[in-house]
Amino acid sequence: NHILVLGHGELTEPILEELDGRADVLIITPNSERAQRLSDRGYDVFTADPSDEESLKRARVEEARSAIVATNNDAEDALAILTARQLNPDIHIVAAATQRENEPKLRRAGANTVISPAALGGHFLAESAIGGSGLETVEERLLEEEPDEVATAADDTDEVDTDASDD
Amino acid sequence: NHILVLGHGELTEPILEELDGRADVLIITPNSERAQRLSDRGYDVFTADPSDEESLKRARVEEARSAIVATNNDAEDALAILTARQLNPDIHIVAAATQRENEPKLRRAGANTVISPAALGGHFLAESAIGGSGLETVEERLLEEEPDEVATAADDTDEVDTDASDD
Ligand SMILES: [Ca+2]
Ligand SMILES: [Ca+2]
């Protein structure tokens, strides 16, 4: 029931901070220096290609709850998603499209959730610019609320809250 | 009561899409090719350095409602923020920290709102990975709701909704 973090990029540190203490995490990155630094900080890390079937099997992808695929290289992300999806049809895969236009491709590769940090950032900036001061703490609110409150806020506007497992 | 977009970067297209039809927008970018393309699409554009005082005065920064500062270069963003703040103490400045560690610096330079797209992205990915399928439509919900609904959802958890002007 662990979470796999496949590859390493700009979003990895924020992701690891958010997951800290909330889930068992295993990171797979081909960069051995980066793997060493993460390992030194106490993380479980495999130095391997995250789109390599053997590596994903060794990382027990069949039993994993979800996989986060968010490197700066969307092509590598697509390959990692395809591999994970092939080995586990039920795993919940979340991904970040570094280029917005790759969002549908990562979805087609097998990701359940694909976000675009640029689109998210543009959205919040534009809302804040239009609304005056009303939204300036939007990110603080999102990022510093207790996990429970975040989930509640999301559930308020989303009917799928009863489906807490996978699809 | 226009909105200034200072500089051009990865977030500019999503920002312009969000603002489309909702505000008068004036873009200032030093890149003449990019300026020409935006102008061809019907946008008001100045080809100029967005941290140049004369350019900002010519763009009527004193009368602008807000400024969006979100290039990929946080140092240039800081300079543009300092210039805009100096010329208009009341303008609402929103900015994007490309490197998370620059968030407090852009705030200190004079931005009212600073977001980090990487932190936002990491937050949503981690929540989605932990929560299973409950949040997979979080970005769709955020990005495709009507502006009114977004404002309402934000107001639900934020007391400053009566202050619709500036601070
Ligand atoms: Ca990516
Ligand atoms: Ca920036």
mmCIF file of C-alpha atoms and ligand atoms in Angstrom:
data_model
loop_
_atom_site.group_PDB
_atom_site.id
_atom_site.type_symbol
_atom_site.label_atom_id
_atom_site.label_comp_id
_atom_site.label_asym_id
_atom_site.label_seq_id
_atom_site.Cartn_x
_atom_site.Cartn_y
_atom_site.Cartn_z
ATOM 1 C CA ASN A 1 0.000 0.000 0.000
ATOM 2 C CA HIS A 2 3.005 2.270 -0.632
ATOM 3 C CA ILE A 3 3.321 5.225 -2.979
ATOM 4 C CA LEU A 4 5.879 5.106 -5.788
ATOM 5 C CA VAL A 5 7.569 8.334 -6.873
ATOM 6 C CA LEU A 6 8.831 7.644 -10.393
ATOM 7 C CA GLY A 7 11.686 9.920 -11.445
ATOM 8 C CA HIS A 8 12.937 13.165 -9.975
ATOM 9 C CA GLY A 9 12.215 16.736 -11.048
ATOM 10 C CA GLU A 10 11.317 20.226 -9.869
ATOM 11 C CA LEU A 11 8.133 18.981 -8.225
ATOM 12 C CA THR A 12 9.717 16.126 -6.321
ATOM 13 C CA GLU A 13 10.743 18.076 -3.228
ATOM 14 C CA PRO A 14 7.308 19.673 -2.733
ATOM 15 C CA ILE A 15 5.743 16.234 -3.282
ATOM 16 C CA LEU A 16 7.992 14.555 -0.710
ATOM 17 C CA GLU A 17 7.268 17.312 1.805
ATOM 18 C CA GLU A 18 3.534 16.836 1.347
ATOM 19 C CA LEU A 19 3.798 13.055 1.703
ATOM 20 C CA ASP A 20 6.081 13.237 4.719
ATOM 21 C CA GLY A 21 4.752 11.038 7.497
ATOM 22 C CA ARG A 22 1.514 10.356 5.632
ATOM 23 C CA ALA A 23 2.480 7.384 3.470
ATOM 24 C CA ASP A 24 5.207 4.844 2.792
ATOM 25 C CA VAL A 25 7.139 6.249 -0.132
ATOM 26 C CA LEU A 26 9.620 4.611 -2.500
ATOM 27 C CA ILE A 27 11.460 6.795 -4.995
ATOM 28 C CA ILE A 28 12.948 5.437 -8.225
ATOM 29 C CA THR A 29 15.431 7.675 -10.023
ATOM 30 C CA PRO A 30 18.227 6.836 -12.462
ATOM 31 C CA ASN A 31 20.396 9.638 -11.072
ATOM 32 C CA SER A 32 22.681 7.937 -8.550
ATOM 33 C CA GLU A 33 23.916 11.155 -6.964
ATOM 34 C CA ARG A 34 20.367 12.317 -6.340
ATOM 35 C CA ALA A 35 19.421 8.856 -5.116
ATOM 36 C CA GLN A 36 22.294 8.945 -2.648
ATOM 37 C CA ARG A 37 21.260 12.353 -1.292
ATOM 38 C CA LEU A 38 17.659 11.224 -0.843
ATOM 39 C CA SER A 39 18.818 8.019 0.789
ATOM 40 C CA ASP A 40 21.032 10.022 3.162
ATOM 41 C CA ARG A 41 17.913 11.921 4.221
ATOM 42 C CA GLY A 42 16.201 8.667 5.148
ATOM 43 C CA TYR A 43 14.121 8.014 2.038
ATOM 44 C CA ASP A 44 13.718 4.595 0.435
ATOM 45 C CA VAL A 45 15.281 4.941 -3.001
ATOM 46 C CA PHE A 46 16.088 2.653 -5.921
ATOM 47 C CA THR A 47 18.694 3.864 -8.392
ATOM 48 C CA ALA A 48 17.005 2.660 -11.563
ATOM 49 C CA ASP A 49 15.108 3.648 -14.679
ATOM 50 C CA PRO A 50 11.513 4.236 -13.549
ATOM 51 C CA SER A 51 10.202 2.902 -16.872
ATOM 52 C CA ASP A 52 12.086 -0.373 -16.540
ATOM 53 C CA GLU A 53 9.720 -3.274 -15.834
ATOM 54 C CA GLU A 54 12.145 -5.140 -13.613
ATOM 55 C CA SER A 55 12.712 -2.070 -11.446
ATOM 56 C CA LEU A 56 8.994 -1.506 -11.029
ATOM 57 C CA LYS A 57 8.434 -5.140 -10.144
ATOM 58 C CA ARG A 58 11.242 -4.964 -7.606
ATOM 59 C CA ALA A 59 9.468 -1.879 -6.210
ATOM 60 C CA ARG A 60 6.309 -4.014 -5.800
ATOM 61 C CA VAL A 61 4.266 -1.917 -8.223
ATOM 62 C CA GLU A 62 1.568 -4.627 -8.079
ATOM 63 C CA GLU A 63 0.894 -3.808 -4.421
ATOM 64 C CA ALA A 64 1.383 -0.042 -4.579
ATOM 65 C CA ARG A 65 -1.530 2.261 -3.826
ATOM 66 C CA SER A 66 -0.445 4.928 -6.298
ATOM 67 C CA ALA A 67 2.397 6.258 -8.415
ATOM 68 C CA ILE A 68 3.420 9.896 -8.825
ATOM 69 C CA VAL A 69 5.083 10.668 -12.155
ATOM 70 C CA ALA A 70 6.280 14.248 -12.319
ATOM 71 C CA THR A 71 9.696 14.793 -13.837
ATOM 72 C CA ASN A 72 10.497 17.755 -16.086
ATOM 73 C CA ASN A 73 10.577 15.383 -19.071
ATOM 74 C CA ASP A 74 7.058 14.485 -20.193
ATOM 75 C CA ALA A 75 8.305 11.824 -22.619
ATOM 76 C CA GLU A 76 10.020 9.964 -19.770
ATOM 77 C CA ASP A 77 6.883 10.445 -17.688
ATOM 78 C CA ALA A 78 4.782 8.875 -20.453
ATOM 79 C CA LEU A 79 7.036 5.830 -20.591
ATOM 80 C CA ALA A 80 6.996 5.391 -16.820
ATOM 81 C CA ILE A 81 3.188 5.689 -16.797
ATOM 82 C CA LEU A 82 2.820 3.108 -19.563
ATOM 83 C CA THR A 83 5.066 0.685 -17.687
ATOM 84 C CA ALA A 84 3.341 1.113 -14.334
ATOM 85 C CA ARG A 85 -0.110 0.831 -15.901
ATOM 86 C CA GLN A 86 0.885 -2.334 -17.744
ATOM 87 C CA LEU A 87 2.135 -3.975 -14.561
ATOM 88 C CA ASN A 88 -0.779 -2.864 -12.378
ATOM 89 C CA PRO A 89 -4.149 -2.059 -14.001
ATOM 90 C CA ASP A 90 -5.525 -0.837 -10.664
ATOM 91 C CA ILE A 91 -2.810 1.495 -9.446
ATOM 92 C CA HIS A 92 -3.826 5.159 -9.135
ATOM 93 C CA ILE A 93 -1.347 7.100 -11.287
ATOM 94 C CA VAL A 94 -1.008 10.864 -10.926
ATOM 95 C CA ALA A 95 1.201 12.883 -13.250
ATOM 96 C CA ALA A 96 2.335 16.425 -14.013
ATOM 97 C CA ALA A 97 2.381 17.697 -17.586
ATOM 98 C CA THR A 98 5.356 20.040 -17.767
ATOM 99 C CA GLN A 99 4.080 21.198 -21.173
ATOM 100 C CA ARG A 100 0.369 21.799 -20.970
ATOM 101 C CA GLU A 101 -0.236 20.225 -24.376
ATOM 102 C CA ASN A 102 0.994 16.885 -23.040
ATOM 103 C CA GLU A 103 -1.821 16.602 -20.513
ATOM 104 C CA PRO A 104 -4.083 14.440 -22.730
ATOM 105 C CA LYS A 105 -1.128 12.288 -23.800
ATOM 106 C CA LEU A 106 -0.186 11.436 -20.222
ATOM 107 C CA ARG A 107 -3.811 10.617 -19.575
ATOM 108 C CA ARG A 108 -3.911 8.388 -22.626
ATOM 109 C CA ALA A 109 -0.718 6.672 -21.435
ATOM 110 C CA GLY A 110 -2.654 5.571 -18.364
ATOM 111 C CA ALA A 111 -2.538 8.327 -15.741
ATOM 112 C CA ASN A 112 -5.758 8.790 -13.749
ATOM 113 C CA THR A 113 -4.965 12.360 -12.766
ATOM 114 C CA VAL A 114 -2.854 14.789 -14.777
ATOM 115 C CA ILE A 115 -2.223 18.309 -13.607
ATOM 116 C CA SER A 116 -0.389 21.151 -15.293
ATOM 117 C CA PRO A 117 1.477 23.313 -12.773
ATOM 118 C CA ALA A 118 1.612 26.153 -15.331
ATOM 119 C CA ALA A 119 -2.159 26.052 -15.826
ATOM 120 C CA LEU A 120 -2.729 25.900 -12.065
ATOM 121 C CA GLY A 121 -0.354 28.810 -11.488
ATOM 122 C CA GLY A 122 -1.905 30.857 -14.292
ATOM 123 C CA HIS A 123 -5.347 30.214 -12.889
ATOM 124 C CA PHE A 124 -4.518 31.398 -9.388
ATOM 125 C CA LEU A 125 -2.557 34.421 -10.593
ATOM 126 C CA ALA A 126 -5.353 35.556 -12.900
ATOM 127 C CA GLU A 127 -8.013 35.078 -10.204
ATOM 128 C CA SER A 128 -5.934 37.034 -7.746
ATOM 129 C CA ALA A 129 -5.274 39.829 -10.253
ATOM 130 C CA ILE A 130 -8.962 40.122 -11.093
ATOM 131 C CA GLY A 131 -10.271 39.758 -7.556
ATOM 132 C CA GLY A 132 -8.023 42.260 -5.847
ATOM 133 C CA SER A 133 -6.845 41.111 -2.470
ATOM 134 C CA GLY A 134 -9.435 38.410 -1.880
ATOM 135 C CA LEU A 135 -7.314 35.534 -3.055
ATOM 136 C CA GLU A 136 -3.815 36.471 -2.062
ATOM 137 C CA THR A 137 -3.660 33.788 0.539
ATOM 138 C CA VAL A 138 -5.074 31.113 -1.735
ATOM 139 C CA GLU A 139 -1.846 29.151 -1.862
ATOM 140 C CA GLU A 140 -1.144 29.549 1.814
ATOM 141 C CA ARG A 141 -4.634 28.302 2.474
ATOM 142 C CA LEU A 142 -4.191 25.330 0.189
ATOM 143 C CA LEU A 143 -0.738 24.449 1.394
ATOM 144 C CA GLU A 144 -0.951 25.048 5.103
ATOM 145 C CA GLU A 145 -4.358 23.726 5.979
ATOM 146 C CA GLU A 146 -4.535 20.444 7.762
ATOM 147 C CA PRO A 147 -4.952 17.531 5.331
ATOM 148 C CA ASP A 148 -8.429 16.893 6.682
ATOM 149 C CA GLU A 149 -9.581 20.419 5.955
ATOM 150 C CA VAL A 150 -8.238 20.249 2.424
ATOM 151 C CA ALA A 151 -10.125 17.034 1.827
ATOM 152 C CA THR A 152 -13.290 18.558 3.271
ATOM 153 C CA ALA A 153 -13.020 21.679 1.151
ATOM 154 C CA ALA A 154 -12.620 19.525 -1.933
ATOM 155 C CA ASP A 155 -15.494 17.248 -0.996
ATOM 156 C CA ASP A 156 -17.844 20.202 -0.638
ATOM 157 C CA THR A 157 -17.844 20.715 -4.382
ATOM 158 C CA ASP A 158 -17.226 17.173 -5.574
ATOM 159 C CA GLU A 159 -19.663 14.303 -5.464
ATOM 160 C CA VAL A 160 -17.084 11.516 -5.708
ATOM 161 C CA ASP A 161 -16.080 11.796 -2.060
ATOM 162 C CA THR A 162 -17.683 8.489 -1.218
ATOM 163 C CA ASP A 163 -15.347 6.718 -3.611
ATOM 164 C CA ALA A 164 -12.213 6.764 -1.537
ATOM 165 C CA SER A 165 -10.504 3.825 -3.178
ATOM 166 C CA ASP A 166 -9.722 3.767 -6.879
ATOM 167 C CA ASP A 167 -11.704 3.618 -10.097
ATOM 168 C CA ASN B 1 -8.479 49.919 -14.059
ATOM 169 C CA HIS B 2 -6.503 47.666 -16.408
ATOM 170 C CA ILE B 3 -4.278 44.708 -15.601
ATOM 171 C CA LEU B 4 -0.586 44.827 -16.524
ATOM 172 C CA VAL B 5 1.168 41.613 -17.500
ATOM 173 C CA LEU B 6 4.867 42.299 -16.943
ATOM 174 C CA GLY B 7 7.145 40.049 -18.975
ATOM 175 C CA HIS B 8 6.459 36.804 -20.760
ATOM 176 C CA GLY B 9 7.070 33.235 -19.617
ATOM 177 C CA GLU B 10 5.615 29.736 -19.388
ATOM 178 C CA LEU B 11 2.663 30.956 -17.354
ATOM 179 C CA THR B 12 1.711 33.820 -19.644
ATOM 180 C CA GLU B 13 -0.530 31.869 -22.005
ATOM 181 C CA PRO B 14 -2.589 30.261 -19.218
ATOM 182 C CA ILE B 15 -2.854 33.696 -17.577
ATOM 183 C CA LEU B 16 -4.052 35.373 -20.774
ATOM 184 C CA GLU B 17 -6.607 32.620 -21.322
ATOM 185 C CA GLU B 18 -7.988 33.095 -17.821
ATOM 186 C CA LEU B 19 -8.169 36.875 -18.215
ATOM 187 C CA ASP B 20 -9.753 36.690 -21.644
ATOM 188 C CA GLY B 21 -12.837 38.890 -21.792
ATOM 189 C CA ARG B 22 -12.722 39.550 -18.048
ATOM 190 C CA ALA B 23 -10.355 42.530 -17.886
ATOM 191 C CA ASP B 24 -8.468 45.069 -19.991
ATOM 192 C CA VAL B 25 -4.973 43.680 -20.304
ATOM 193 C CA LEU B 26 -1.721 45.331 -21.364
ATOM 194 C CA ILE B 27 1.356 43.158 -21.813
ATOM 195 C CA ILE B 28 4.896 44.524 -21.589
ATOM 196 C CA THR B 29 7.661 42.301 -22.947
ATOM 197 C CA PRO B 30 11.119 43.138 -24.232
ATOM 198 C CA ASN B 31 10.919 40.347 -26.811
ATOM 199 C CA SER B 32 9.799 42.047 -30.022
ATOM 200 C CA GLU B 33 8.974 38.825 -31.849
ATOM 201 C CA ARG B 34 6.748 37.641 -29.021
ATOM 202 C CA ALA B 35 5.209 41.105 -28.772
ATOM 203 C CA GLN B 36 4.395 41.027 -32.476
ATOM 204 C CA ARG B 37 2.726 37.613 -32.204
ATOM 205 C CA LEU B 38 0.614 38.725 -29.231
ATOM 206 C CA SER B 39 -0.285 41.929 -31.041
ATOM 207 C CA ASP B 40 -1.323 39.927 -34.107
ATOM 208 C CA ARG B 41 -3.717 38.038 -31.861
ATOM 209 C CA GLY B 42 -5.360 41.270 -30.787
ATOM 210 C CA TYR B 43 -3.598 41.914 -27.478
ATOM 211 C CA ASP B 44 -2.377 45.350 -26.371
ATOM 212 C CA VAL B 45 1.401 45.004 -26.117
ATOM 213 C CA PHE B 46 4.353 47.311 -25.457
ATOM 214 C CA THR B 47 7.746 46.111 -26.584
ATOM 215 C CA ALA B 48 9.747 47.316 -23.615
ATOM 216 C CA ASP B 49 11.592 46.308 -20.453
ATOM 217 C CA PRO B 50 8.902 45.714 -17.804
ATOM 218 C CA SER B 51 11.217 47.052 -15.087
ATOM 219 C CA ASP B 52 11.816 50.338 -16.905
ATOM 220 C CA GLU B 53 10.056 53.237 -15.147
ATOM 221 C CA GLU B 54 9.240 55.107 -18.333
ATOM 222 C CA SER B 55 7.600 52.024 -19.853
ATOM 223 C CA LEU B 56 5.475 51.444 -16.778
ATOM 224 C CA LYS B 57 4.428 55.100 -16.695
ATOM 225 C CA ARG B 58 3.514 54.941 -20.362
ATOM 226 C CA ALA B 59 1.460 51.818 -19.475
ATOM 227 C CA ARG B 60 -0.402 53.943 -16.868
ATOM 228 C CA VAL B 61 0.792 51.865 -13.941
ATOM 229 C CA GLU B 62 -0.618 54.562 -11.614
ATOM 230 C CA GLU B 63 -4.153 53.739 -12.768
ATOM 231 C CA ALA B 64 -3.783 49.968 -13.130
ATOM 232 C CA ARG B 65 -5.809 47.644 -10.929
ATOM 233 C CA SER B 66 -3.138 44.996 -10.713
ATOM 234 C CA ALA B 67 0.077 43.667 -12.209
ATOM 235 C CA ILE B 68 0.939 40.045 -12.914
ATOM 236 C CA VAL B 69 4.659 39.275 -12.802
ATOM 237 C CA ALA B 70 5.377 35.694 -13.780
ATOM 238 C CA THR B 71 8.345 35.167 -16.076
ATOM 239 C CA ASN B 72 10.699 32.216 -15.729
ATOM 240 C CA ASN B 73 13.369 34.598 -14.396
ATOM 241 C CA ASP B 74 12.679 35.482 -10.762
ATOM 242 C CA ALA B 75 15.405 38.157 -10.720
ATOM 243 C CA GLU B 76 13.692 40.016 -13.558
ATOM 244 C CA ASP B 77 10.381 39.521 -11.777
ATOM 245 C CA ALA B 78 11.827 41.091 -8.618
ATOM 246 C CA LEU B 79 13.011 44.141 -10.540
ATOM 247 C CA ALA B 80 9.657 44.572 -12.288
ATOM 248 C CA ILE B 81 7.844 44.263 -8.938
ATOM 249 C CA LEU B 82 10.116 46.852 -7.302
ATOM 250 C CA THR B 83 9.514 49.278 -10.177
ATOM 251 C CA ALA B 84 5.736 48.828 -10.233
ATOM 252 C CA ARG B 85 5.501 49.124 -6.450
ATOM 253 C CA GLN B 86 7.582 52.289 -6.450
ATOM 254 C CA LEU B 87 5.353 53.946 -9.059
ATOM 255 C CA ASN B 88 2.059 52.816 -7.517
ATOM 256 C CA PRO B 89 1.903 52.019 -3.792
ATOM 257 C CA ASP B 90 -1.690 50.789 -4.143
ATOM 258 C CA ILE B 91 -1.479 48.431 -7.143
ATOM 259 C CA HIS B 92 -2.230 44.769 -6.404
ATOM 260 C CA ILE B 93 0.840 42.839 -7.557
ATOM 261 C CA VAL B 94 0.690 39.067 -8.033
ATOM 262 C CA ALA B 95 3.790 37.052 -8.873
ATOM 263 C CA ALA B 96 5.008 33.524 -9.519
ATOM 264 C CA ALA B 97 8.191 32.253 -7.872
ATOM 265 C CA THR B 98 9.758 29.914 -10.411
ATOM 266 C CA GLN B 99 12.164 28.768 -7.684
ATOM 267 C CA ARG B 100 10.230 28.142 -4.495
ATOM 268 C CA GLU B 101 12.933 29.736 -2.353
ATOM 269 C CA ASN B 102 12.323 33.089 -4.064
ATOM 270 C CA GLU B 103 8.770 33.362 -2.759
ATOM 271 C CA PRO B 104 9.661 35.521 0.272
ATOM 272 C CA LYS B 105 11.987 37.673 -1.829
ATOM 273 C CA LEU B 106 9.276 38.522 -4.349
ATOM 274 C CA ARG B 107 6.988 39.339 -1.457
ATOM 275 C CA ARG B 108 9.633 41.580 0.072
ATOM 276 C CA ALA B 109 10.076 43.289 -3.307
ATOM 277 C CA GLY B 110 6.459 44.385 -3.068
ATOM 278 C CA ALA B 111 4.207 41.613 -4.401
ATOM 279 C CA ASN B 112 0.935 41.151 -2.494
ATOM 280 C CA THR B 113 0.441 37.585 -3.680
ATOM 281 C CA VAL B 114 3.205 35.152 -4.570
ATOM 282 C CA ILE B 115 2.503 31.627 -5.694
ATOM 283 C CA SER B 116 4.848 28.779 -6.522
ATOM 284 C CA PRO B 117 3.533 26.612 -9.362
ATOM 285 C CA ALA B 118 5.849 23.782 -8.255
ATOM 286 C CA ALA B 119 4.495 23.876 -4.704
ATOM 287 C CA LEU B 120 0.908 24.022 -5.989
ATOM 288 C CA GLY B 121 1.540 21.122 -8.345
ATOM 289 C CA GLY B 122 3.271 19.080 -5.665
ATOM 290 C CA HIS B 123 0.391 19.702 -3.294
ATOM 291 C CA PHE B 124 -2.297 18.510 -5.708
ATOM 292 C CA LEU B 125 -0.280 15.500 -6.846
ATOM 293 C CA ALA B 126 0.422 14.377 -3.294
ATOM 294 C CA GLU B 127 -3.192 14.847 -2.230
ATOM 295 C CA SER B 128 -4.390 12.891 -5.224
ATOM 296 C CA ALA B 129 -1.867 10.099 -4.616
ATOM 297 C CA ILE B 130 -2.885 9.792 -0.976
ATOM 298 C CA GLY B 131 -6.602 10.181 -1.494
ATOM 299 C CA GLY B 132 -7.081 7.724 -4.318
ATOM 300 C CA SER B 133 -9.490 8.925 -6.953
ATOM 301 C CA GLY B 134 -11.243 11.587 -4.906
ATOM 302 C CA LEU B 135 -9.193 14.456 -6.205
ATOM 303 C CA GLU B 136 -8.403 13.501 -9.741
ATOM 304 C CA THR B 137 -10.628 16.173 -11.128
ATOM 305 C CA VAL B 138 -9.297 18.858 -8.841
ATOM 306 C CA GLU B 139 -7.654 20.806 -11.616
ATOM 307 C CA GLU B 140 -10.545 20.371 -13.988
ATOM 308 C CA ARG B 141 -12.815 21.624 -11.279
ATOM 309 C CA LEU B 142 -10.596 24.598 -10.569
ATOM 310 C CA LEU B 143 -10.002 25.443 -14.175
ATOM 311 C CA GLU B 144 -13.343 24.794 -15.768
ATOM 312 C CA GLU B 145 -15.795 26.088 -13.227
ATOM 313 C CA GLU B 146 -17.493 29.364 -13.995
ATOM 314 C CA PRO B 147 -15.584 32.318 -12.525
ATOM 315 C CA ASP B 148 -18.482 32.961 -10.144
ATOM 316 C CA GLU B 149 -18.351 29.470 -8.709
ATOM 317 C CA VAL B 150 -14.629 29.704 -8.213
ATOM 318 C CA ALA B 151 -15.048 32.998 -6.380
ATOM 319 C CA THR B 152 -17.800 31.496 -4.241
ATOM 320 C CA ALA B 153 -15.795 28.425 -3.382
ATOM 321 C CA ALA B 154 -12.899 30.650 -2.327
ATOM 322 C CA ASP B 155 -15.099 32.950 -0.306
ATOM 323 C CA ASP B 156 -16.462 30.018 1.664
ATOM 324 C CA THR B 157 -13.163 29.604 3.426
ATOM 325 C CA ASP B 158 -11.869 33.182 3.346
ATOM 326 C CA GLU B 159 -13.241 36.076 5.335
ATOM 327 C CA VAL B 160 -11.787 38.843 3.198
ATOM 328 C CA ASP B 161 -14.458 38.478 0.510
ATOM 329 C CA THR B 162 -16.022 41.826 1.374
ATOM 330 C CA ASP B 163 -12.791 43.585 0.478
ATOM 331 C CA ALA B 164 -13.072 43.424 -3.277
ATOM 332 C CA SER B 165 -10.819 46.385 -4.052
ATOM 333 C CA ASP B 166 -7.198 46.462 -2.939
ATOM 334 C CA ASP B 167 -5.288 46.586 0.306
HETATM 335 CA CA CA C 1 6.290 16.139 -16.497
HETATM 336 CA CA CA C 2 9.069 33.830 -11.845
#
